[in-house]
Amino acid sequence: MINNRIYEKRRAAVARALKAAGGGIALLPTAPEVPRNRDSDFPYRHDSYFYYLTGFSEAGAWLAIEASGKSTLFCRPKDLEREIWDGIRLGPKAAPAALGVSQAFSVEALEKTMPQLLTNQPAVWFPFATHKGLETQVDGWLNQVRARVRFGAECPGSQHDLCKVLDEMRLVKDSHEVAILRRAGKISAGAHVRAMQTSAALLRDGVKGGLREYHLEAELLHEFRRHGSQFPAYGSIVAAGANACVLHYRAGDAELKDGDLCLIDAGCELDGYASDITRTFPANGKFTPAQRTLYDIVLAAQKAAIAVTRPGKRFTDPHDAATRVLIQGMLDTGLLPKAKHGKVDDVLESGAYRQFYMHRTGHWMGMDVHDCGDYTEPRSKATLQTDALGLQVMRKPSRILRAGMVLTIEPGIYVRPAKGVPKEFWNIGIRIEDDALVTAKGCELLTRGVPVDADEIEALMRD
Ligand code: GLY
Ligand code: MN
Ligand code: MN
């Protein structure tokens, strides 16, 4: 049973935003079904914006919201033959009571009804550049309205990006969303614990053909699914040894050997919400001194980032705090020789740390693992700034964190073999990632059901 009130409130907020901008109508399709091969589709996943406003996850649906607050749903009609093969459809007759929309039609009536809904609206809002062919479809409907102008119809005079409104709303999570994110984080943490323990046990007891990345991926998927998660939130990374230095590596069949580190970046999607956790652990349960040295640097960097994740701080503050700690560690370990690179500020200036740390420390997370939302402060003025590539760009200051925002905190160090880099660190890749909910005074880590402290990981893997 869908909790209508949540979605009604969100649709009402969209209507208010339309009204405040001079009125109009917002249109939004859900995601299409995507063929995988011949007549088999990829598992269906709704469009996040659409789901955010309806809680409805059937394919083939559309939503329209007018500034007056009236909402119209288009959905697949009841069809006994199709329902025998593909499953029960809600159907337009049951939709108003089930979803709380003002009215509902069969999606077969879309082409006829949309021009009617658009008639006499001052503006049309739809998500720009997210649905292939949508602009052309809207153009077609507007054309039909225009054809009736000489009979007194008025055609919308402006088009706006609906994402702008929805992105701002989605950036700050409500209590319903936070509850799901907490559950998703807990399930994913349990999956990481299971993978760590399985790794140690299989290495100790031996497994035919050797311990492989896919063995641990199977443990993750098992744990996600047995707790009701519908999908992984993204392709799971299970990286043995040097594979951890490939940032977007996907779990393959590489062997995890005694003495290797294993980096797992995996999280489940639960009821439309993501989780995103990375842990790096010794496959056999015991860090080597070189692995432990780098691990403790990354952990200290994450701690520094967490300490500045609170309301009033900017989105870039955790990254800046983590980067300073990582650089200090690179200088202390000789990854960046002090004689050549100087002090932390010199390395920040030169960018030499990017050889070992080439990504940002976090991103928004929510319905999408890399969630929507501006990373700059919309209410501030743009000024001339230097970007990460050294280019001069007009940019607004980084977003100020507010309670209800959710972001990941994921520093790392990746050491590819190279001249001048101490050999003991070659092929070590470490990332530690947790999901943080900004609270009134600080942040709550949603994913600490799996330890991060090296001693605690070793203890867990011994049990
Ligand atoms: N798992 C994707 C990321 O960490 O951004
Ligand atoms: Mn992430
Ligand atoms: Mn991740």
Short mmCIF file of C-alpha atoms and ligand atoms in Angstrom, two decimals:
data_model
loop_
_atom_site.label_atom_id
_atom_site.label_comp_id
_atom_site.label_asym_id
_atom_site.label_seq_id
_atom_site.Cartn_x
_atom_site.Cartn_y
_atom_site.Cartn_z
CA MET A 1 0.00 0.00 0.00
CA ILE A 2 1.46 3.35 -1.07
CA ASN A 3 1.54 6.08 1.56
CA ASN A 4 -0.28 8.73 -0.48
CA ARG A 5 0.26 11.63 1.91
CA ILE A 6 4.00 11.80 1.26
CA TYR A 7 3.56 11.98 -2.49
CA GLU A 8 0.58 14.34 -2.30
CA LYS A 9 2.68 16.72 -0.20
CA ARG A 10 5.51 16.58 -2.73
CA ARG A 11 3.15 17.20 -5.66
CA ALA A 12 1.63 20.12 -3.75
CA ALA A 13 5.14 21.57 -3.30
CA VAL A 14 5.71 21.31 -7.07
CA ALA A 15 2.37 23.07 -7.71
CA ARG A 16 3.39 25.86 -5.33
CA ALA A 17 6.73 26.27 -7.12
CA LEU A 18 4.92 26.51 -10.48
CA LYS A 19 2.49 29.05 -9.06
CA ALA A 20 5.32 31.14 -7.60
CA ALA A 21 6.96 31.20 -11.05
CA GLY A 22 3.80 32.46 -12.79
CA GLY A 23 1.81 29.23 -13.20
CA GLY A 24 1.84 26.43 -15.75
CA ILE A 25 1.84 22.66 -15.93
CA ALA A 26 4.59 20.13 -15.21
CA LEU A 27 4.90 16.92 -17.26
CA LEU A 28 6.97 13.92 -16.32
CA PRO A 29 7.29 10.41 -17.77
CA THR A 30 8.67 7.47 -15.84
CA ALA A 31 11.62 5.49 -17.24
CA PRO A 32 11.19 3.33 -20.36
CA GLU A 33 11.71 -0.41 -20.38
CA VAL A 34 15.13 -1.22 -21.84
CA PRO A 35 15.74 -4.34 -23.95
CA ARG A 36 18.71 -6.44 -22.90
CA ASN A 37 18.66 -8.86 -25.79
CA ARG A 38 16.00 -10.08 -28.23
CA ASP A 39 12.79 -10.12 -26.15
CA SER A 40 14.38 -9.89 -22.68
CA ASP A 41 14.46 -6.56 -20.87
CA PHE A 42 16.82 -5.31 -18.19
CA PRO A 43 15.14 -5.50 -14.77
CA TYR A 44 12.78 -2.52 -14.76
CA ARG A 45 13.71 0.51 -12.65
CA HIS A 46 11.34 3.50 -12.44
CA ASP A 47 12.49 7.07 -13.04
CA SER A 48 13.59 8.59 -9.73
CA TYR A 49 11.81 11.95 -10.23
CA PHE A 50 8.59 10.20 -11.22
CA TYR A 51 8.74 7.84 -8.25
CA TYR A 52 9.51 10.75 -5.92
CA LEU A 53 6.17 12.32 -6.87
CA THR A 54 4.00 9.19 -7.12
CA GLY A 55 5.47 6.18 -5.32
CA PHE A 56 4.37 4.33 -8.47
CA SER A 57 6.83 1.95 -10.07
CA GLU A 58 4.98 0.55 -13.11
CA ALA A 59 6.47 1.24 -16.52
CA GLY A 60 4.60 3.26 -19.15
CA ALA A 61 3.30 6.00 -16.83
CA TRP A 62 3.18 9.81 -16.98
CA LEU A 63 2.33 12.49 -14.47
CA ALA A 64 1.05 16.03 -14.98
CA ILE A 65 0.82 18.58 -12.18
CA GLU A 66 -0.89 21.93 -12.67
CA ALA A 67 -0.16 25.05 -10.65
CA SER A 68 -3.71 24.79 -9.30
CA GLY A 69 -2.66 21.55 -7.57
CA LYS A 70 -4.61 19.24 -9.90
CA SER A 71 -2.68 16.11 -10.82
CA THR A 72 -3.23 13.68 -13.69
CA LEU A 73 -1.72 10.23 -14.02
CA PHE A 74 -1.50 8.22 -17.22
CA CYS A 75 -0.85 4.52 -16.74
CA ARG A 76 -1.11 1.24 -18.58
CA PRO A 77 -4.68 0.04 -18.97
CA LYS A 78 -5.85 -3.18 -17.41
CA ASP A 79 -5.20 -6.00 -19.89
CA LEU A 80 -5.87 -9.58 -18.82
CA GLU A 81 -3.64 -11.12 -21.50
CA ARG A 82 -0.62 -8.89 -20.65
CA GLU A 83 -1.21 -9.23 -16.92
CA ILE A 84 -1.02 -13.03 -17.23
CA TRP A 85 2.48 -12.68 -18.70
CA ASP A 86 3.90 -9.57 -17.04
CA GLY A 87 2.01 -9.05 -13.80
CA ILE A 88 -0.89 -7.09 -12.38
CA ARG A 89 -1.37 -3.50 -13.52
CA LEU A 90 -2.94 -0.87 -11.29
CA GLY A 91 -4.99 0.59 -14.14
CA PRO A 92 -6.46 4.11 -14.41
CA LYS A 93 -9.71 3.30 -12.59
CA ALA A 94 -7.96 2.34 -9.34
CA ALA A 95 -5.17 4.93 -9.61
CA PRO A 96 -6.82 7.98 -7.98
CA ALA A 97 -7.66 6.06 -4.80
CA ALA A 98 -4.36 4.16 -4.76
CA LEU A 99 -2.05 7.10 -5.52
CA GLY A 100 -4.07 10.14 -4.43
CA VAL A 101 -3.93 11.78 -7.88
CA SER A 102 -6.88 13.95 -8.95
CA GLN A 103 -7.61 11.92 -12.08
CA ALA A 104 -6.11 9.11 -14.17
CA PHE A 105 -6.32 7.99 -17.80
CA SER A 106 -4.99 5.13 -19.83
CA VAL A 107 -1.63 5.95 -21.35
CA GLU A 108 -3.29 5.17 -24.67
CA ALA A 109 -5.10 8.52 -24.24
CA LEU A 110 -1.82 10.43 -23.75
CA GLU A 111 -1.54 11.92 -27.24
CA LYS A 112 -5.12 13.15 -27.19
CA THR A 113 -5.23 14.38 -23.60
CA MET A 114 -1.85 16.12 -23.23
CA PRO A 115 -2.69 18.91 -25.74
CA GLN A 116 -5.91 19.46 -23.82
CA LEU A 117 -4.04 19.73 -20.51
CA LEU A 118 -1.53 22.14 -22.10
CA THR A 119 -4.22 24.43 -23.51
CA ASN A 120 -4.43 27.81 -21.74
CA GLN A 121 -1.41 27.08 -19.53
CA PRO A 122 1.11 29.97 -19.42
CA ALA A 123 4.15 27.66 -19.24
CA VAL A 124 5.16 24.04 -19.54
CA TRP A 125 7.72 22.43 -17.24
CA PHE A 126 9.40 19.12 -17.98
CA PRO A 127 12.79 17.54 -17.19
CA PHE A 128 15.35 18.80 -19.71
CA ALA A 129 17.84 16.39 -21.30
CA THR A 130 16.87 13.34 -19.27
CA HIS A 131 14.34 11.47 -21.44
CA LYS A 132 15.23 10.73 -25.04
CA GLY A 133 12.70 12.26 -27.42
CA LEU A 134 10.72 14.10 -24.73
CA GLU A 135 11.40 17.57 -26.20
CA THR A 136 10.10 16.40 -29.59
CA GLN A 137 7.04 14.90 -27.96
CA VAL A 138 6.29 18.15 -26.08
CA ASP A 139 6.85 20.13 -29.32
CA GLY A 140 4.25 17.92 -31.02
CA TRP A 141 1.69 18.59 -28.30
CA LEU A 142 2.40 22.33 -28.32
CA ASN A 143 1.94 22.31 -32.07
CA GLN A 144 -1.48 20.81 -31.64
CA VAL A 145 -2.43 23.52 -29.13
CA ARG A 146 -1.12 26.21 -31.50
CA ALA A 147 -3.27 24.83 -34.29
CA ARG A 148 -6.27 25.77 -32.20
CA VAL A 149 -5.14 29.28 -31.30
CA ARG A 150 -7.40 30.81 -33.90
CA PHE A 151 -10.30 29.16 -32.10
CA GLY A 152 -9.35 30.96 -28.91
CA ALA A 153 -6.92 28.46 -27.33
CA GLU A 154 -3.79 29.83 -25.64
CA CYS A 155 -0.49 28.04 -26.10
CA PRO A 156 2.16 27.94 -23.30
CA GLY A 157 4.64 30.76 -23.96
CA SER A 158 7.60 29.42 -22.06
CA GLN A 159 9.34 26.16 -21.17
CA HIS A 160 11.21 25.51 -17.93
CA ASP A 161 13.41 22.72 -16.65
CA LEU A 162 11.43 20.77 -14.04
CA CYS A 163 14.69 19.26 -12.74
CA LYS A 164 15.57 22.62 -11.19
CA VAL A 165 12.53 22.41 -8.91
CA LEU A 166 12.80 18.70 -8.15
CA ASP A 167 16.56 18.70 -7.58
CA GLU A 168 16.22 21.30 -4.83
CA MET A 169 13.44 19.29 -3.20
CA ARG A 170 15.33 16.00 -3.41
CA LEU A 171 18.52 17.49 -1.99
CA VAL A 172 17.01 17.73 1.50
CA LYS A 173 15.61 14.38 2.56
CA ASP A 174 12.36 14.11 4.53
CA SER A 175 11.81 11.71 7.42
CA HIS A 176 10.30 9.04 5.15
CA GLU A 177 13.40 9.08 2.98
CA VAL A 178 15.79 9.11 5.93
CA ALA A 179 14.12 6.02 7.40
CA ILE A 180 14.63 4.09 4.14
CA LEU A 181 18.21 5.33 3.74
CA ARG A 182 18.97 4.14 7.28
CA ARG A 183 17.61 0.69 6.48
CA ALA A 184 19.47 0.53 3.17
CA GLY A 185 22.70 1.53 4.95
CA LYS A 186 22.19 -1.15 7.56
CA ILE A 187 21.59 -3.92 5.00
CA SER A 188 24.64 -2.90 2.98
CA ALA A 189 26.82 -2.76 6.09
CA GLY A 190 25.73 -6.31 6.93
CA ALA A 191 26.67 -7.38 3.41
CA HIS A 192 30.20 -5.97 3.82
CA VAL A 193 30.57 -7.81 7.14
CA ARG A 194 29.47 -11.04 5.46
CA ALA A 195 31.94 -10.55 2.59
CA MET A 196 34.84 -9.86 4.96
CA GLN A 197 34.11 -12.91 7.07
CA THR A 198 33.62 -15.12 4.04
CA SER A 199 36.92 -13.95 2.58
CA ALA A 200 38.88 -14.96 5.68
CA ALA A 201 37.02 -18.25 6.04
CA LEU A 202 37.42 -19.31 2.40
CA LEU A 203 41.11 -18.41 2.38
CA ARG A 204 41.64 -20.32 5.60
CA ASP A 205 39.62 -23.40 4.62
CA GLY A 206 40.53 -23.32 0.93
CA VAL A 207 38.13 -23.21 -1.99
CA LYS A 208 38.44 -25.15 -5.23
CA GLY A 209 39.99 -22.95 -7.91
CA GLY A 210 40.98 -20.30 -5.35
CA LEU A 211 39.06 -17.46 -3.73
CA ARG A 212 37.67 -15.23 -6.51
CA GLU A 213 36.14 -11.76 -6.58
CA TYR A 214 32.83 -13.26 -7.64
CA HIS A 215 32.68 -15.39 -4.50
CA LEU A 216 32.51 -12.22 -2.44
CA GLU A 217 30.14 -10.48 -4.86
CA ALA A 218 27.77 -13.44 -4.42
CA GLU A 219 27.83 -12.90 -0.65
CA LEU A 220 26.93 -9.22 -1.11
CA LEU A 221 24.03 -9.99 -3.43
CA HIS A 222 22.76 -12.71 -1.15
CA GLU A 223 22.71 -10.36 1.82
CA PHE A 224 21.07 -7.50 -0.12
CA ARG A 225 18.31 -9.66 -1.46
CA ARG A 226 17.56 -11.64 1.65
CA HIS A 227 16.74 -8.36 3.39
CA GLY A 228 14.34 -7.25 0.67
CA SER A 229 16.58 -4.98 -1.39
CA GLN A 230 15.39 -4.95 -4.99
CA PHE A 231 18.74 -4.29 -6.71
CA PRO A 232 22.33 -3.29 -6.05
CA ALA A 233 22.36 0.54 -6.19
CA TYR A 234 25.22 0.31 -8.75
CA GLY A 235 27.53 -2.33 -10.17
CA SER A 236 29.40 -3.83 -7.22
CA ILE A 237 33.15 -3.32 -7.15
CA VAL A 238 35.08 -6.23 -5.66
CA ALA A 239 38.71 -5.61 -6.47
CA ALA A 240 41.54 -7.96 -5.60
CA GLY A 241 44.98 -6.44 -5.02
CA ALA A 242 46.04 -4.13 -7.85
CA ASN A 243 42.50 -4.05 -9.30
CA ALA A 244 41.65 -1.65 -6.47
CA CYS A 245 43.64 1.01 -8.35
CA VAL A 246 41.03 0.92 -11.13
CA LEU A 247 38.39 3.29 -9.78
CA HIS A 248 35.43 1.81 -11.67
CA TYR A 249 36.57 -1.82 -11.61
CA ARG A 250 33.69 -4.31 -11.57
CA ALA A 251 33.73 -7.59 -9.68
CA GLY A 252 35.36 -10.12 -11.97
CA ASP A 253 37.07 -13.46 -11.57
CA ALA A 254 40.48 -12.38 -10.31
CA GLU A 255 41.90 -14.48 -7.50
CA LEU A 256 42.29 -13.03 -4.00
CA LYS A 257 45.55 -14.35 -2.67
CA ASP A 258 46.93 -14.56 0.82
CA GLY A 259 48.48 -11.13 1.51
CA ASP A 260 46.24 -9.23 -0.95
CA LEU A 261 43.99 -6.39 0.00
CA CYS A 262 40.40 -6.49 -1.22
CA LEU A 263 38.46 -3.31 -1.94
CA ILE A 264 34.69 -3.66 -1.98
CA ASP A 265 32.53 -0.71 -3.06
CA ALA A 266 28.95 -1.94 -2.97
CA GLY A 267 25.55 -0.91 -1.68
CA CYS A 268 21.99 -2.03 -2.07
CA GLU A 269 19.01 -0.12 -3.36
CA LEU A 270 16.02 -0.42 -1.07
CA ASP A 271 12.56 0.86 -2.01
CA GLY A 272 14.09 3.29 -4.48
CA TYR A 273 16.92 4.56 -2.24
CA ALA A 274 20.64 3.87 -2.55
CA SER A 275 23.45 3.15 -0.16
CA ASP A 276 27.12 3.39 -1.02
CA ILE A 277 29.84 1.79 1.12
CA THR A 278 33.50 1.05 0.50
CA ARG A 279 35.67 -1.03 2.75
CA THR A 280 39.19 -2.23 2.11
CA PHE A 281 40.39 -5.23 4.08
CA PRO A 282 43.12 -7.88 3.96
CA ALA A 283 41.74 -10.96 2.21
CA ASN A 284 43.25 -13.19 4.92
CA GLY A 285 42.18 -10.93 7.80
CA LYS A 286 45.59 -9.44 8.70
CA PHE A 287 47.01 -6.19 7.30
CA THR A 288 50.70 -6.13 6.34
CA PRO A 289 52.68 -3.20 7.82
CA ALA A 290 52.69 -1.31 4.48
CA GLN A 291 48.96 -1.87 3.96
CA ARG A 292 48.24 -0.78 7.53
CA THR A 293 50.31 2.39 7.15
CA LEU A 294 48.32 3.58 4.13
CA TYR A 295 45.04 2.35 5.60
CA ASP A 296 45.48 4.43 8.73
CA ILE A 297 46.20 7.52 6.62
CA VAL A 298 42.97 7.09 4.64
CA LEU A 299 41.04 6.47 7.85
CA ALA A 300 42.48 9.62 9.43
CA ALA A 301 41.50 11.54 6.29
CA GLN A 302 37.95 10.23 6.53
CA LYS A 303 37.81 11.20 10.23
CA ALA A 304 38.92 14.75 9.36
CA ALA A 305 36.24 14.96 6.67
CA ILE A 306 33.51 13.67 9.00
CA ALA A 307 34.48 16.27 11.61
CA VAL A 308 33.60 19.10 9.19
CA THR A 309 30.40 17.56 7.86
CA ARG A 310 27.83 19.68 9.63
CA PRO A 311 25.35 22.48 8.92
CA GLY A 312 26.98 25.74 7.89
CA LYS A 313 30.04 24.04 6.39
CA ARG A 314 30.39 23.88 2.63
CA PHE A 315 30.18 20.74 0.47
CA THR A 316 33.89 21.12 -0.36
CA ASP A 317 35.02 21.33 3.28
CA PRO A 318 35.14 17.54 3.86
CA HIS A 319 37.16 17.15 0.64
CA ASP A 320 39.59 19.88 1.64
CA ALA A 321 40.03 18.43 5.14
CA ALA A 322 40.56 14.90 3.84
CA THR A 323 42.98 16.01 1.15
CA ARG A 324 45.25 17.78 3.65
CA VAL A 325 45.51 14.62 5.79
CA LEU A 326 46.15 12.46 2.72
CA ILE A 327 48.89 14.79 1.52
CA GLN A 328 50.56 14.80 4.94
CA GLY A 329 50.50 11.00 4.79
CA MET A 330 51.96 10.96 1.29
CA LEU A 331 54.81 13.18 2.48
CA ASP A 332 55.41 11.13 5.65
CA THR A 333 55.55 7.82 3.77
CA GLY A 334 57.72 9.05 0.91
CA LEU A 335 54.99 8.55 -1.71
CA LEU A 336 55.72 12.22 -2.31
CA PRO A 337 59.35 12.85 -1.24
CA LYS A 338 59.47 15.93 1.00
CA ALA A 339 62.69 17.17 -0.56
CA LYS A 340 60.99 17.44 -3.93
CA HIS A 341 57.45 18.36 -2.92
CA GLY A 342 57.84 20.53 0.19
CA LYS A 343 54.95 20.90 2.61
CA VAL A 344 51.18 20.26 2.51
CA ASP A 345 50.36 23.69 1.07
CA ASP A 346 52.99 23.27 -1.65
CA VAL A 347 51.48 19.93 -2.68
CA LEU A 348 47.98 21.39 -2.67
CA GLU A 349 49.24 24.15 -4.95
CA SER A 350 51.13 21.82 -7.31
CA GLY A 351 48.40 19.15 -7.39
CA ALA A 352 51.06 16.40 -7.13
CA TYR A 353 48.79 14.47 -4.73
CA ARG A 354 46.50 13.64 -7.68
CA GLN A 355 48.91 10.88 -8.67
CA PHE A 356 47.53 8.96 -5.67
CA TYR A 357 44.19 10.68 -4.98
CA MET A 358 42.36 11.66 -8.15
CA HIS A 359 38.68 11.81 -7.14
CA ARG A 360 36.48 13.96 -4.95
CA THR A 361 35.74 12.99 -1.36
CA GLY A 362 32.00 12.68 -1.86
CA HIS A 363 28.78 13.22 -3.72
CA TRP A 364 25.10 13.65 -2.88
CA MET A 365 23.29 10.38 -2.34
CA GLY A 366 19.61 9.53 -2.22
CA MET A 367 17.33 7.88 -4.76
CA ASP A 368 20.30 7.83 -7.11
CA VAL A 369 23.69 6.81 -5.83
CA HIS A 370 25.12 9.96 -7.41
CA ASP A 371 22.07 11.96 -6.49
CA CYS A 372 20.77 15.14 -8.07
CA GLY A 373 21.28 18.59 -6.57
CA ASP A 374 23.48 21.59 -7.29
CA TYR A 375 26.92 21.46 -5.73
CA THR A 376 27.06 25.24 -5.63
CA GLU A 377 25.01 27.67 -3.56
CA PRO A 378 22.10 28.84 -5.74
CA ARG A 379 21.55 32.04 -3.77
CA SER A 380 25.13 33.28 -4.12
CA LYS A 381 26.74 35.39 -6.84
CA ALA A 382 29.12 33.75 -9.31
CA THR A 383 32.74 34.89 -9.18
CA LEU A 384 35.84 34.06 -11.20
CA GLN A 385 37.47 30.89 -9.81
CA THR A 386 40.14 28.38 -10.79
CA ASP A 387 38.78 24.87 -11.31
CA ALA A 388 40.48 21.51 -10.71
CA LEU A 389 42.07 21.66 -14.17
CA GLY A 390 43.46 25.12 -13.54
CA LEU A 391 40.93 26.84 -15.82
CA GLN A 392 39.38 30.18 -14.93
CA VAL A 393 35.61 29.78 -14.67
CA MET A 394 32.69 31.81 -13.34
CA ARG A 395 31.42 29.80 -10.42
CA LYS A 396 29.24 30.14 -7.36
CA PRO A 397 30.64 29.16 -3.97
CA SER A 398 30.22 25.56 -2.87
CA ARG A 399 26.89 24.49 -1.36
CA ILE A 400 26.32 25.19 2.31
CA LEU A 401 25.40 21.97 4.11
CA ARG A 402 21.98 21.80 5.74
CA ALA A 403 20.31 19.22 7.96
CA GLY A 404 18.68 16.53 5.82
CA MET A 405 21.31 16.51 3.08
CA VAL A 406 22.99 13.13 2.50
CA LEU A 407 26.50 12.83 1.11
CA THR A 408 29.20 10.20 0.93
CA ILE A 409 32.62 10.62 2.54
CA GLU A 410 35.08 8.51 0.61
CA PRO A 411 38.77 9.40 0.62
CA GLY A 412 41.30 6.99 -0.83
CA ILE A 413 44.89 6.34 -1.88
CA TYR A 414 45.77 4.40 -5.02
CA VAL A 415 49.39 3.52 -5.70
CA ARG A 416 50.25 2.36 -9.20
CA PRO A 417 53.83 1.15 -9.75
CA ALA A 418 55.96 4.09 -10.86
CA LYS A 419 59.51 5.31 -10.72
CA GLY A 420 60.32 7.00 -7.43
CA VAL A 421 57.39 5.42 -5.58
CA PRO A 422 58.47 3.16 -2.67
CA LYS A 423 58.01 -0.45 -3.83
CA GLU A 424 56.40 -1.61 -0.59
CA PHE A 425 53.30 0.44 -1.53
CA TRP A 426 52.96 -0.63 -5.15
CA ASN A 427 49.51 -1.85 -6.21
CA ILE A 428 47.86 -0.93 -2.95
CA GLY A 429 44.48 0.73 -3.44
CA ILE A 430 42.47 1.81 -0.42
CA ARG A 431 39.16 3.65 -0.15
CA ILE A 432 36.91 4.01 2.88
CA GLU A 433 33.38 5.25 2.20
CA ASP A 434 30.41 5.96 4.43
CA ASP A 435 27.10 7.72 3.87
CA ALA A 436 26.49 10.77 6.07
CA LEU A 437 23.18 12.40 6.91
CA VAL A 438 23.71 16.03 7.92
CA THR A 439 21.93 16.54 11.25
CA ALA A 440 21.16 19.67 13.31
CA LYS A 441 24.63 19.72 14.88
CA GLY A 442 26.84 17.38 12.86
CA CYS A 443 26.26 14.25 10.88
CA GLU A 444 24.99 10.73 11.37
CA LEU A 445 26.85 7.95 9.58
CA LEU A 446 24.25 5.62 8.14
CA THR A 447 26.64 2.83 7.24
CA ARG A 448 28.71 2.11 10.34
CA GLY A 449 27.20 -1.32 10.85
CA VAL A 450 30.50 -2.45 9.34
CA PRO A 451 33.71 -1.43 11.15
CA VAL A 452 36.34 0.88 9.65
CA ASP A 453 39.02 0.69 12.29
CA ALA A 454 41.80 -1.68 11.15
CA ASP A 455 41.95 -3.54 14.49
CA GLU A 456 38.17 -3.95 14.48
CA ILE A 457 38.24 -5.31 10.93
CA GLU A 458 40.91 -7.82 11.91
CA ALA A 459 38.91 -8.86 14.98
CA LEU A 460 35.76 -9.28 12.88
CA MET A 461 37.60 -11.43 10.37
CA ARG A 462 39.09 -13.61 13.11
CA ASP A 463 35.62 -14.50 14.47
N1 GLY B 1 30.06 3.62 -5.83
C1 GLY B 1 30.19 4.78 -6.58
C2 GLY B 1 30.84 5.83 -5.81
O1 GLY B 1 31.40 5.57 -4.78
O2 GLY B 1 30.77 6.97 -6.14
MN MN B 2 30.33 7.04 -3.59
MN MN B 3 31.02 3.83 -3.64
#
